[in-house]
Short mmCIF file of C-alpha atoms and ligand atoms in Angstrom, two decimals:
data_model
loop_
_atom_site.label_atom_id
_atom_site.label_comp_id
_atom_site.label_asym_id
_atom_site.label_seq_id
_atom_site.Cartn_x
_atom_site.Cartn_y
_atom_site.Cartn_z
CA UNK A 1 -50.90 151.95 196.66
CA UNK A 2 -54.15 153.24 197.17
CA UNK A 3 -56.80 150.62 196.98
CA UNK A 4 -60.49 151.07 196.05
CA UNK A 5 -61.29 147.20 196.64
CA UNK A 6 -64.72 146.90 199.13
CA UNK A 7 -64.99 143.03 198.77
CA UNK A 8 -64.62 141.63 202.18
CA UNK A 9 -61.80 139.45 203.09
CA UNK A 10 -61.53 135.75 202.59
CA UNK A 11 -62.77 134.24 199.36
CA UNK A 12 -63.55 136.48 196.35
CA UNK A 13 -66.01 136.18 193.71
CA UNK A 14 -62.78 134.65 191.45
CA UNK A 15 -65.34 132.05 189.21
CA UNK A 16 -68.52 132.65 189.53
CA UNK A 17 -70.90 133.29 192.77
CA UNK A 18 -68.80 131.74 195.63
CA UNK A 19 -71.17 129.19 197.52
CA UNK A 20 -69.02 129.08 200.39
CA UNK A 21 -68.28 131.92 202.73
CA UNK A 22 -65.99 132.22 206.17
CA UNK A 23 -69.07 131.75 208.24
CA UNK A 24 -70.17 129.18 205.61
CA UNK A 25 -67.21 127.24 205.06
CA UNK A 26 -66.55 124.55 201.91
CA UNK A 27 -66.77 121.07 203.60
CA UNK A 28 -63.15 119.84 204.33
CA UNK A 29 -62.44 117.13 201.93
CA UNK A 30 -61.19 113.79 203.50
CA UNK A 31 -58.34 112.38 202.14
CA UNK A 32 -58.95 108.66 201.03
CA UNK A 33 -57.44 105.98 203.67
CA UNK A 34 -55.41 108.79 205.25
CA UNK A 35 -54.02 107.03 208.77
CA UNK A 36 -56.84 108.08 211.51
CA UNK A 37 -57.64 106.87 214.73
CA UNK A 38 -58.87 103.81 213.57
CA UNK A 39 -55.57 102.79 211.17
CA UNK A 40 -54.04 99.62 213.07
CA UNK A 41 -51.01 101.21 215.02
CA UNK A 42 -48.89 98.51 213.14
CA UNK A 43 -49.51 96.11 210.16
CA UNK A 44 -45.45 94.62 210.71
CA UNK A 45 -44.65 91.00 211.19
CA UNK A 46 -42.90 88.56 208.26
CA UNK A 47 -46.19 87.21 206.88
CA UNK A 48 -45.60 89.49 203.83
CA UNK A 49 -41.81 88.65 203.84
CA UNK A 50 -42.41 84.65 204.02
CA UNK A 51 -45.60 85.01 201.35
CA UNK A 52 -43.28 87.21 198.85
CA UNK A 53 -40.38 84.44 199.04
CA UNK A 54 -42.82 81.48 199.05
CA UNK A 55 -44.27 83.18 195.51
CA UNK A 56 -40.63 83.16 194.64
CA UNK A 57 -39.52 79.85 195.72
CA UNK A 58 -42.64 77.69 195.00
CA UNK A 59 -42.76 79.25 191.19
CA UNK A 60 -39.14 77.63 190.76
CA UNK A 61 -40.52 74.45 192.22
CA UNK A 62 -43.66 74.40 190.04
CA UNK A 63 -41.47 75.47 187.01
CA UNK A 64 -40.46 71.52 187.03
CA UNK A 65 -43.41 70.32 188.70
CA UNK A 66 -45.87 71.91 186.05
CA UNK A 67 -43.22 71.34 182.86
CA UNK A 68 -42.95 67.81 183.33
CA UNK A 69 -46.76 67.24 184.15
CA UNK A 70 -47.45 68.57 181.06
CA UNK A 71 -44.93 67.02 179.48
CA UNK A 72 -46.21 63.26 180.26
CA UNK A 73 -49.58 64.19 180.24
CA UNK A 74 -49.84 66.30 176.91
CA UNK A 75 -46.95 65.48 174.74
CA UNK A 76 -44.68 62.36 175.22
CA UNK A 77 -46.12 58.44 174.49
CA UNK A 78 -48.98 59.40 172.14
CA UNK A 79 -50.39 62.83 173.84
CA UNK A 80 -53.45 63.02 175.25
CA UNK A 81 -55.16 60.33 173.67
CA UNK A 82 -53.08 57.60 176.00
CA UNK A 83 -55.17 59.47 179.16
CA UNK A 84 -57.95 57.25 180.82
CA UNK A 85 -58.80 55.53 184.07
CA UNK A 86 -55.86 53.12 183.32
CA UNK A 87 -52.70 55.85 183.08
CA UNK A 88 -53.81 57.70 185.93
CA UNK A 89 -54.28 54.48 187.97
CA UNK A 90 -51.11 53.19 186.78
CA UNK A 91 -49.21 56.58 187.38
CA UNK A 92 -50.80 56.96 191.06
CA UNK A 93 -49.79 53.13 191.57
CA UNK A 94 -45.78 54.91 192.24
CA UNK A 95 -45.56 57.20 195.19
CA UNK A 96 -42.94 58.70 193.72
CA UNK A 97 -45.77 60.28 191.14
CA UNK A 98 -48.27 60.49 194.10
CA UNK A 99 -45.84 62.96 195.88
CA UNK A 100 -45.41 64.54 192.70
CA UNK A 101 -48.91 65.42 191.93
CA UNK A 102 -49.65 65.98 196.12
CA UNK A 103 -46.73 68.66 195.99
CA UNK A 104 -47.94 70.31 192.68
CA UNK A 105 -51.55 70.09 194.18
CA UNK A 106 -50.17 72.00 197.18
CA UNK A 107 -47.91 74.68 195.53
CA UNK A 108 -49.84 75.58 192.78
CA UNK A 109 -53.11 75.85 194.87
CA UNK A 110 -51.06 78.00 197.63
CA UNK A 111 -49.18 79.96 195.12
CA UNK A 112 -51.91 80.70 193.05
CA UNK A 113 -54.42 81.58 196.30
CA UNK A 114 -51.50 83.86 197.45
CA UNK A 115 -51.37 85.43 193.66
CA UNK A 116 -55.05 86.38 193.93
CA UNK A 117 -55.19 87.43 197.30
CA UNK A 118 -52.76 90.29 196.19
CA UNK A 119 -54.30 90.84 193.11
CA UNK A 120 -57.52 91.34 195.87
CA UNK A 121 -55.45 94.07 197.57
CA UNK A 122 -54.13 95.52 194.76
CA UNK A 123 -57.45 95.82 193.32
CA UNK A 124 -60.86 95.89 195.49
CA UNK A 125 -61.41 98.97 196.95
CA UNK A 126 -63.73 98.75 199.69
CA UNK A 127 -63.03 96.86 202.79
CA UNK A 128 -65.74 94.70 202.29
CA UNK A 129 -65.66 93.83 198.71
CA UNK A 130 -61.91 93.03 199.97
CA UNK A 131 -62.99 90.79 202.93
CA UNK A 132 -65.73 88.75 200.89
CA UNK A 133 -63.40 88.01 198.13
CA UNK A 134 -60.83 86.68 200.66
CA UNK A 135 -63.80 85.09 202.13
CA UNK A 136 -64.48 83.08 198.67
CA UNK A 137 -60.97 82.86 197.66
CA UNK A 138 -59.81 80.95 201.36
CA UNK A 139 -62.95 78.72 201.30
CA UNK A 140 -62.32 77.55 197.80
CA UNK A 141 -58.44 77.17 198.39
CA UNK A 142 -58.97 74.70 201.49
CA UNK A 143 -61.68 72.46 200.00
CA UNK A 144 -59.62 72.02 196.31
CA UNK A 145 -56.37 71.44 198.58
CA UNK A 146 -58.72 68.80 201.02
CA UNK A 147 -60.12 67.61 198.21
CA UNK A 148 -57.29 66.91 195.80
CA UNK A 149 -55.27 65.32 198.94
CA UNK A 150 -57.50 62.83 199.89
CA UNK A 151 -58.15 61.76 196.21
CA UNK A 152 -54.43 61.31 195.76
CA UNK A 153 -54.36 59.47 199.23
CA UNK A 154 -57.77 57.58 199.03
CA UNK A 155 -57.61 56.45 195.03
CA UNK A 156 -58.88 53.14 194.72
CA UNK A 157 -57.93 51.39 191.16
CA UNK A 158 -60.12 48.53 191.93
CA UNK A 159 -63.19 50.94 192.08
CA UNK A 160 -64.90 49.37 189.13
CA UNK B 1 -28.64 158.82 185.13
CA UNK B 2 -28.08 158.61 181.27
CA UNK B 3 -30.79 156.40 179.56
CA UNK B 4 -29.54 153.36 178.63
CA UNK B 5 -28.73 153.19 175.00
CA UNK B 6 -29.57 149.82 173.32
CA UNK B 7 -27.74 148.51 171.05
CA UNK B 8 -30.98 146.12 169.40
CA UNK B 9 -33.29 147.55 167.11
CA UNK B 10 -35.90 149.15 169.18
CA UNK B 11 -36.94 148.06 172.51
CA UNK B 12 -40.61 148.03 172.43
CA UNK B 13 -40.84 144.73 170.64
CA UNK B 14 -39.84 145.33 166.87
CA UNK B 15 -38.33 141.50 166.05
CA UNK B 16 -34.78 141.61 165.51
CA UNK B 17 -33.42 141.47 162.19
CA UNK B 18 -32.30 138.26 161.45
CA UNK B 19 -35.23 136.94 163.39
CA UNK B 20 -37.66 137.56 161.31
CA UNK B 21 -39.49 134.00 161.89
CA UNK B 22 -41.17 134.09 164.49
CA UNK B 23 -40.30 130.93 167.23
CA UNK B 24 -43.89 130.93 168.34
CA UNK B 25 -46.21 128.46 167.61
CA UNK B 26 -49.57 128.03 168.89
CA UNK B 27 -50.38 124.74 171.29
CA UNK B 28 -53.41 124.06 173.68
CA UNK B 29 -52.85 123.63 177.18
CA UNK B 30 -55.70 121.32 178.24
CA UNK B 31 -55.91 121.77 182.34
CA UNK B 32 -58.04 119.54 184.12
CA UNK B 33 -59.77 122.39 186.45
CA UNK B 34 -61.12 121.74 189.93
CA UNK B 35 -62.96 123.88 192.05
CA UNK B 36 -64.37 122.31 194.85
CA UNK B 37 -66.25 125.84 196.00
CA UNK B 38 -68.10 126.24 192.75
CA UNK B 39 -68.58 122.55 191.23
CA UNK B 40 -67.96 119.04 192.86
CA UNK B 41 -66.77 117.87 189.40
CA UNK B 42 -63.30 118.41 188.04
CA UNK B 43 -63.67 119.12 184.19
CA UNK B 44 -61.31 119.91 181.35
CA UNK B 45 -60.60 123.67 180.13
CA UNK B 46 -58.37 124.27 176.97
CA UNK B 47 -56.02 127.00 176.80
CA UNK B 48 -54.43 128.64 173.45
CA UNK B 49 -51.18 129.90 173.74
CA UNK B 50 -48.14 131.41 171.60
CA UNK B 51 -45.10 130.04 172.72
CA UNK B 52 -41.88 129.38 172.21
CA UNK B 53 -41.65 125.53 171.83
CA UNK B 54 -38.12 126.04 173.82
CA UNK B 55 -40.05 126.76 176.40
CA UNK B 56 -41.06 124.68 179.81
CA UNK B 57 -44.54 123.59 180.22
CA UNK B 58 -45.04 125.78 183.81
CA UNK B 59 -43.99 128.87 181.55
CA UNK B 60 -46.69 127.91 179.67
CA UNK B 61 -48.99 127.88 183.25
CA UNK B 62 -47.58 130.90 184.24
CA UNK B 63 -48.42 132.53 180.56
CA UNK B 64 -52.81 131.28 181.78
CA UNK B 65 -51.84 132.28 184.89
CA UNK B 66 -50.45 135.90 184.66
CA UNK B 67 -52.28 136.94 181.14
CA UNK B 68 -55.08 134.74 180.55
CA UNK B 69 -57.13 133.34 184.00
CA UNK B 70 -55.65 134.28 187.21
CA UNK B 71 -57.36 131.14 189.17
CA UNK B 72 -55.51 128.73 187.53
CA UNK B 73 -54.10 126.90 190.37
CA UNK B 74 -50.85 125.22 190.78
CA UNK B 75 -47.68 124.55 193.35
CA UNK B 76 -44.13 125.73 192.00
CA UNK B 77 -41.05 127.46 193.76
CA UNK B 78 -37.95 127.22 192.69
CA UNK B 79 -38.72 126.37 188.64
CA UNK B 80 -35.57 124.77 187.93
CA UNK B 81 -36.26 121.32 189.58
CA UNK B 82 -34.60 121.10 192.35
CA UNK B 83 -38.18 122.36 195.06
CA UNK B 84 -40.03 119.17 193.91
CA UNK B 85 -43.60 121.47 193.97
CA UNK B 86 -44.59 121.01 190.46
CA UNK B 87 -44.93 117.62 189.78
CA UNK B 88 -47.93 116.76 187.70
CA UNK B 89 -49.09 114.72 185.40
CA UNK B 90 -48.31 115.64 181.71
CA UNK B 91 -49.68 113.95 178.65
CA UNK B 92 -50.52 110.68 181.04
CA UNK B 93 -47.16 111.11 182.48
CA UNK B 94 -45.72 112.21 185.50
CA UNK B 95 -43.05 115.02 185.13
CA UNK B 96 -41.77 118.36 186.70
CA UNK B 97 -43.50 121.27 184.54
CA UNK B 98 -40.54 123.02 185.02
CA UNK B 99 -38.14 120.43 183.99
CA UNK B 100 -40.16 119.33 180.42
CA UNK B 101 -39.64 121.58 177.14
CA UNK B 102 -42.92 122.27 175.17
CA UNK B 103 -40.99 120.83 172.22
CA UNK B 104 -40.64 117.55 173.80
CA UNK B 105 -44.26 116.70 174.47
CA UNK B 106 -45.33 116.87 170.68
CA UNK B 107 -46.91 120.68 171.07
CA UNK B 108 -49.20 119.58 167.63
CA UNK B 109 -51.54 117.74 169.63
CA UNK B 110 -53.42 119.39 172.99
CA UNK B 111 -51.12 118.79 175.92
CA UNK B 112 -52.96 117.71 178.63
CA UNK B 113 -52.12 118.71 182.48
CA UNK B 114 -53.68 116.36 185.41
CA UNK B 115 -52.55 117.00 188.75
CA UNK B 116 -50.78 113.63 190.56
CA UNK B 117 -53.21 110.63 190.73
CA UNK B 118 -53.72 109.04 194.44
CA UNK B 119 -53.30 111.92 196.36
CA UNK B 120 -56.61 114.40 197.17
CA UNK B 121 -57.13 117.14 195.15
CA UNK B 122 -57.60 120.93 196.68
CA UNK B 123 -57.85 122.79 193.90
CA UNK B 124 -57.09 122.87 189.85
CA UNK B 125 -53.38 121.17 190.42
CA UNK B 126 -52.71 120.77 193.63
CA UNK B 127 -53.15 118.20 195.72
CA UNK B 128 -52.86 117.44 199.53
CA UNK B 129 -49.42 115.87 199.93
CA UNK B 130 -49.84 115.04 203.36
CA UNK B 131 -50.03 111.47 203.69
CA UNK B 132 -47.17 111.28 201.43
CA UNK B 133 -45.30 113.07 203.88
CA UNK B 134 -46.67 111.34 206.83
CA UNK B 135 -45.03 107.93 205.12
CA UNK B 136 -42.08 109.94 204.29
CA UNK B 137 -41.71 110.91 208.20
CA UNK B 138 -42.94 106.94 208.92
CA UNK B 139 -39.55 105.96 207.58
CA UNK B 140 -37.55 108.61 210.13
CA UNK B 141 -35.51 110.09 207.65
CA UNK B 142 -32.65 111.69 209.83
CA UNK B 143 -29.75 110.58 210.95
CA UNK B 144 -29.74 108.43 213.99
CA UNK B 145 -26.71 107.26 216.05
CA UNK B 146 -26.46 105.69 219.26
CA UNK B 147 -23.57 107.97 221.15
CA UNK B 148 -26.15 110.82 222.94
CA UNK B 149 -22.85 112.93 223.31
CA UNK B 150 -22.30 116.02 220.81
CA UNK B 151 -19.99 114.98 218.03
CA UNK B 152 -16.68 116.09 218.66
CA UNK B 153 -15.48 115.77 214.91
CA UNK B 154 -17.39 115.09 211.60
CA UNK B 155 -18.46 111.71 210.55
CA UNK B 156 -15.68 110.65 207.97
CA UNK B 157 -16.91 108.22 205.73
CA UNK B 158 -15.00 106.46 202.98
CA UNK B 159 -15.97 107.61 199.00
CA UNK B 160 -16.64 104.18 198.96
CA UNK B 161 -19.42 103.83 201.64
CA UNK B 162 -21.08 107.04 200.26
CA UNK B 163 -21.51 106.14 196.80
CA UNK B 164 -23.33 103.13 198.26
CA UNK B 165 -25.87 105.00 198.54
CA UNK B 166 -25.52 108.05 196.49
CA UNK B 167 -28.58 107.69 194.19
CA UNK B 168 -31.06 107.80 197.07
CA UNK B 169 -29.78 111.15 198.26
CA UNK B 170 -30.98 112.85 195.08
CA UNK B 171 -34.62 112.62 196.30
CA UNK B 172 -36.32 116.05 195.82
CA UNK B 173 -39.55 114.65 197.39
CA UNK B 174 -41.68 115.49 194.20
CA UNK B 175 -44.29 112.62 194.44
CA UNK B 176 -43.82 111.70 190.92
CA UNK B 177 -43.19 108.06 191.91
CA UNK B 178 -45.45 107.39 194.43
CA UNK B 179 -48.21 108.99 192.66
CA UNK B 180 -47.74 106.70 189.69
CA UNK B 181 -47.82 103.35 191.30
CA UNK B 182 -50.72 101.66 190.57
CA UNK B 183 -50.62 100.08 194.20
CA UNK B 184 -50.63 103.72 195.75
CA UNK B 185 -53.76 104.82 193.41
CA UNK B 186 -55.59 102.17 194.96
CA UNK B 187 -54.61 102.23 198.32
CA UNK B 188 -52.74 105.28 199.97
CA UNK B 189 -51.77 103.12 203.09
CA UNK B 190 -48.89 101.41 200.68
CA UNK B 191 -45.77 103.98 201.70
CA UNK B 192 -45.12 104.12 198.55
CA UNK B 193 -41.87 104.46 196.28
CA UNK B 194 -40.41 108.00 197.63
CA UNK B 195 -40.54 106.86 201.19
CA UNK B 196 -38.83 103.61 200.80
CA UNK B 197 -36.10 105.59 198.57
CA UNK B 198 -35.89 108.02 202.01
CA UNK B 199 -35.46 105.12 203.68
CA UNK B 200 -32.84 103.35 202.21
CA UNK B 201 -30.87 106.53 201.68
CA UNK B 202 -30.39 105.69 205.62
CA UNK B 203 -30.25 102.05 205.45
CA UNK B 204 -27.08 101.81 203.59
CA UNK B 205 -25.21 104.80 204.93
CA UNK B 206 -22.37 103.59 206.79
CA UNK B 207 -23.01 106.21 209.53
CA UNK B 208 -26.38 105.55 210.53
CA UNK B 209 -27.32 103.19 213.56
CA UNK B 210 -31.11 102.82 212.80
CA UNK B 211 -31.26 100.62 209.66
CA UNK B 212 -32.63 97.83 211.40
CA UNK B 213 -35.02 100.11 212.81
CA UNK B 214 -36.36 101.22 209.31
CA UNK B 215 -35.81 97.99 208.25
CA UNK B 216 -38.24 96.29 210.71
CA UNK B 217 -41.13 99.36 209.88
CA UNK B 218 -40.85 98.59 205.94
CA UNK B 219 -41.40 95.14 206.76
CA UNK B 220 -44.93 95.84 207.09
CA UNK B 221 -48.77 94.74 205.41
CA UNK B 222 -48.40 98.37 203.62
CA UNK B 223 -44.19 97.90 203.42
CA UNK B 224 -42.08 97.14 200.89
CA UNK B 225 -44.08 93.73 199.80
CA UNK B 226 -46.49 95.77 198.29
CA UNK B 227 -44.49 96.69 195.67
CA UNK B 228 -45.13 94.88 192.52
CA UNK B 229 -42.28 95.83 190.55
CA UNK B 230 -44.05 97.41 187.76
CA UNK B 231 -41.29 100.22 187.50
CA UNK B 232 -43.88 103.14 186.89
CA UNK B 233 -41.94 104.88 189.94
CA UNK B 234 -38.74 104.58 187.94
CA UNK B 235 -40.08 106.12 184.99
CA UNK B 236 -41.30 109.10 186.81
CA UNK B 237 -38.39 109.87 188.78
CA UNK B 238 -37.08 113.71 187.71
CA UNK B 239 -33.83 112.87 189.25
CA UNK B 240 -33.35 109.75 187.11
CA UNK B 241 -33.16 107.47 190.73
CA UNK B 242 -33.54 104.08 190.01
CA UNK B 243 -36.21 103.80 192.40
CA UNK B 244 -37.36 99.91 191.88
CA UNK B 245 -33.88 98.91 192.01
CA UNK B 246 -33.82 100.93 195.56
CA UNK B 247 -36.72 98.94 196.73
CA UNK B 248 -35.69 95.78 195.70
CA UNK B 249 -32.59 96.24 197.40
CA UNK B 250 -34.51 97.33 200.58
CA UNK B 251 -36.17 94.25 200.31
CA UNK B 252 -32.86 91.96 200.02
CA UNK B 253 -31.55 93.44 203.04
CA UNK B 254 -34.87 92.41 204.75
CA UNK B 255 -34.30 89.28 203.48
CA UNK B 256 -30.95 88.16 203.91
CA UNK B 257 -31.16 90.16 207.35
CA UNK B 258 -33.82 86.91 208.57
CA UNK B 259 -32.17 84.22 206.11
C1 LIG C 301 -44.68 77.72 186.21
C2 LIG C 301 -44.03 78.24 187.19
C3 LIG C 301 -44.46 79.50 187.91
C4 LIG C 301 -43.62 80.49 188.27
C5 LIG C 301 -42.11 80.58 188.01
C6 LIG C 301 -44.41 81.51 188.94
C7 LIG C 301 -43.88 82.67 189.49
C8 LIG C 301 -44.64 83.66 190.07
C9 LIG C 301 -44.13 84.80 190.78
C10 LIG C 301 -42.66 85.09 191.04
C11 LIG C 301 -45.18 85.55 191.16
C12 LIG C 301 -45.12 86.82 191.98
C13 LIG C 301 -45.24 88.05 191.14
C14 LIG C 301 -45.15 89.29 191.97
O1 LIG C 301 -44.97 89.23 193.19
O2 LIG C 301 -45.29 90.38 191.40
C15 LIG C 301 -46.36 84.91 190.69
C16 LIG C 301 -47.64 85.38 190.84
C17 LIG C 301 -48.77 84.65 190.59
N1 LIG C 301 -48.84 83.35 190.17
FE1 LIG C 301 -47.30 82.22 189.58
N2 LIG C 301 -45.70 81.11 188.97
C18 LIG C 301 -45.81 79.87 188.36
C19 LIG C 301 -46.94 79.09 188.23
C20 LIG C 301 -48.21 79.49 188.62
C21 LIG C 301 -49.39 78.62 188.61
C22 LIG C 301 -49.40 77.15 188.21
C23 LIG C 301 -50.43 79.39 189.02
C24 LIG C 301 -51.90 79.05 189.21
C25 LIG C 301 -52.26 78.08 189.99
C26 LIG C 301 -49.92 80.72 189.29
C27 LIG C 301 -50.69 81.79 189.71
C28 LIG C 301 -50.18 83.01 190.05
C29 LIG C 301 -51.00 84.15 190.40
C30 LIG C 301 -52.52 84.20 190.42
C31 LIG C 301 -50.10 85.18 190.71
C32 LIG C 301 -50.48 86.61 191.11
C33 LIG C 301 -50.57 87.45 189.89
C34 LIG C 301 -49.68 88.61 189.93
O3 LIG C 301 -48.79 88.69 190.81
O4 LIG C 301 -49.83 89.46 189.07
N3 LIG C 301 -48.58 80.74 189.03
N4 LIG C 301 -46.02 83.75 190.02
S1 LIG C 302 -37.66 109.32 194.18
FE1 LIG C 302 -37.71 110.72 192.39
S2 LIG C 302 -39.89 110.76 191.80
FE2 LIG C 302 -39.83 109.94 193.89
S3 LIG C 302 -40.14 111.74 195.22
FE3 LIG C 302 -37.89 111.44 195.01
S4 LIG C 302 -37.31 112.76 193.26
FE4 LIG C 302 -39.57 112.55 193.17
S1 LIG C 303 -40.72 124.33 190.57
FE1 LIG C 303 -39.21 123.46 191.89
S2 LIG C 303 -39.03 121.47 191.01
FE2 LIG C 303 -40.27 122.47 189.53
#
């Protein structure tokens, strides 16, 4: 086992000139989002728990919500050529129909916000590309929800 | 001591009669190389080989490695998939080289070897496992009981309560399934598929006192909500777990645990 080998320990020349040396070392490579320091301790609670049921429950919900909105709107009595100032008046005249359209308004707008806030998580990489979608996603979620509410609430058939 | 006599034809590699065909055929082994001490890019490097399509793929690495390029750079140990060191990515998919025949992986076209996405990588294919393990240790994946005495006897446990959660146990701790959820790629703080699976090998054994425990830290922004079903994890799995079905049942108990 005699050995003739002179190269000094450590790295060898395997591929190529090696750039790095022990006194020289190769820059330790960071793994991405490994938990440091500043990692919250813990992210726990039920928020994700309620938000993954409420996708859950308020799809069922909207299944016959959405169905039969499309259903009177789109299809039955004549189809969409029936819609003008008049059917909507006359629908929104019931409250059984204005707490059908507030409760669609409110689940689909909710569901779908909480739908694209994961898609934002699942997707955006950088914290702050994450935080300003949010950012845009929240603020245009509360004024369609504000808005839509006090249209259904405030609708005046006599506006003419 | 007598030579040994053979009984085959000649021992310095005359084919046997009979076998006059060779079982060789020629495929390309197309490694995605990484060196980060002499480039900052990882780029492809093709590889001809005679094999034996009855062969495994990491024969086929340990062919480059031994014969051809020494610095070809990979994890394996025990090569008959039980270590869970060589999982990479094979034609797009996740596998154990050591568990996938040549023949099996259509050797006519290049096969190409990746290591695991999501996870850092050193060098050629290996990566830094360490925050999958640091999830996997999140979950605490021992045995916990409340008595602080030694155990006189040995926990009995009915056949019954053990197959409850007898797929979970086969867990080899390969990475396969965390490293091909699409929720991992993008964000390594998700625990991922093989650390839930750790966890509710625990959470439904009938001897363990700490299922709430594990319950309550998968219940968590990076928990088991993350998981968007997309069954890439069950796919991968070398051990054939049903991983999604696992998590989902993870998240049941969290569920009807509140409701
Ligand atoms: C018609 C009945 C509906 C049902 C049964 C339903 C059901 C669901 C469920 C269960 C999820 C969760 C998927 C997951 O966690 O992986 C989801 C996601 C989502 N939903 Fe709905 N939904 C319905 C209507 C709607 C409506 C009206 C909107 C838009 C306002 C919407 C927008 C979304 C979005 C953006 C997502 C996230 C996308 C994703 O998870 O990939 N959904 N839906
Ligand atoms: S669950 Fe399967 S794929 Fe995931 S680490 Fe365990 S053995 Fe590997
Ligand atoms: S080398 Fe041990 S699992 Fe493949």
């Amino acid at each position: 086992m005699s050995t003739t080998e002179t190269a000094a320990p450590g790295v060898g020349p395997v591929e190529g000139t090696p750039v790095y040396t022990v006194e020289n070392p190769a820059p330790l490579i960071e793994a991405p989002r490994k938990r440091t320091k500043k990692t919250p301790k813990s992210t726990r609670g039920n928020f994700e728990l309620a938000a993954w049921l409420f996708m859950r429950l308020s799809g069922i919900v909207l299944v016959v919500l959405v169905i039969g909105h499309l259903l009177i709107q789109l299809v039955l009595d004549g189809g969409v050529s029936k819609i003008g100032f008049a059917f909507v008046a006359g629908r929104w005249a019931s409250p059984f129909w204005q707490v059908w359209d507030l409760l669609m308004l409110w689940l689909a707008m909710l569901h779908g916000a909480n739908g694209l806030r994961t898609v934002i998580n699942d997707y955006a990489e950088r914290p702050n590309s994450r935080l300003w979608l949010k950012a845009l996603l929240y603020t245009a979620t509360v004024f369609t929800i504000l808005l839509g509410t006090l249209v259904i609430f405030t609708f005046d058939p006599n506006i003419r | 001591m007598a030579t040994p006599v053979l009984d085959k034809a000649d021992a310095a590699g005359q084919p046997e009669p009979g076998f006059a065909d060779s079982p060789y055929i020629t495929v390309t082994f197309r490694v995605r190389r990484f060196n980060p001490e002499v480039s900052a890019e990882a780029t492809w490097e093709d590889f001809q080989l005679e094999i034996d399509p009855k062969e495994r793929v990491l024969d086929g690495l340990h062919k480059i490695k031994w014969d051809v390029d020494g610095t070809l750079t990979f994890r394996r140990s025990c090569a008959h998939g039980i270590c869970g060191s060589d999982a990479m990515r094979i034609n797009g998919k996740n596998r154990l080289a050591c568990k996938t025949l040549i023949k099996d992986i259509n050797p006519e076209k290049p096969i190409t070897i990746e290591p695991i996405k999501g996870l850092t990588v050193l060098k050629d294919l290996v990566v830094d496992m360490e925050p999958f393990f640091q999830a996997y240790r999140d979950v605490m994946p021992f045995l916990v009981t409340k008595d602080t005495n030694e155990p006189t006897r040995e926990r009995l446990q009915s056949a019954e309560d053990r197959e409850r959660f007898d797929d979970t146990t086969k867990c080899i701790l390969c990475a396969a399934c965390t490293s091909s959820c699409p929720v991992f790629w993008n964000d390594g703080q998700y625990f991922g598929p093989a650390a839930i699976v750790n966890a509710h090998r625990f959470i439904f054994d009938s001897r363990d006192e700490a299922g709430e425990q594990r319950l309550e830290i998968l219940n968590d922004r990076d928990g088991v909500w993350r998981c968007r079903t997309t069954f890439n994890c069950t796919d991968a799995c070398p051990r054939g777990i049903e991983v999604t079905k696992a998590i989902q049942e993870v998240k049941r108990a969290l569920i009807t645990r509140r409701y």
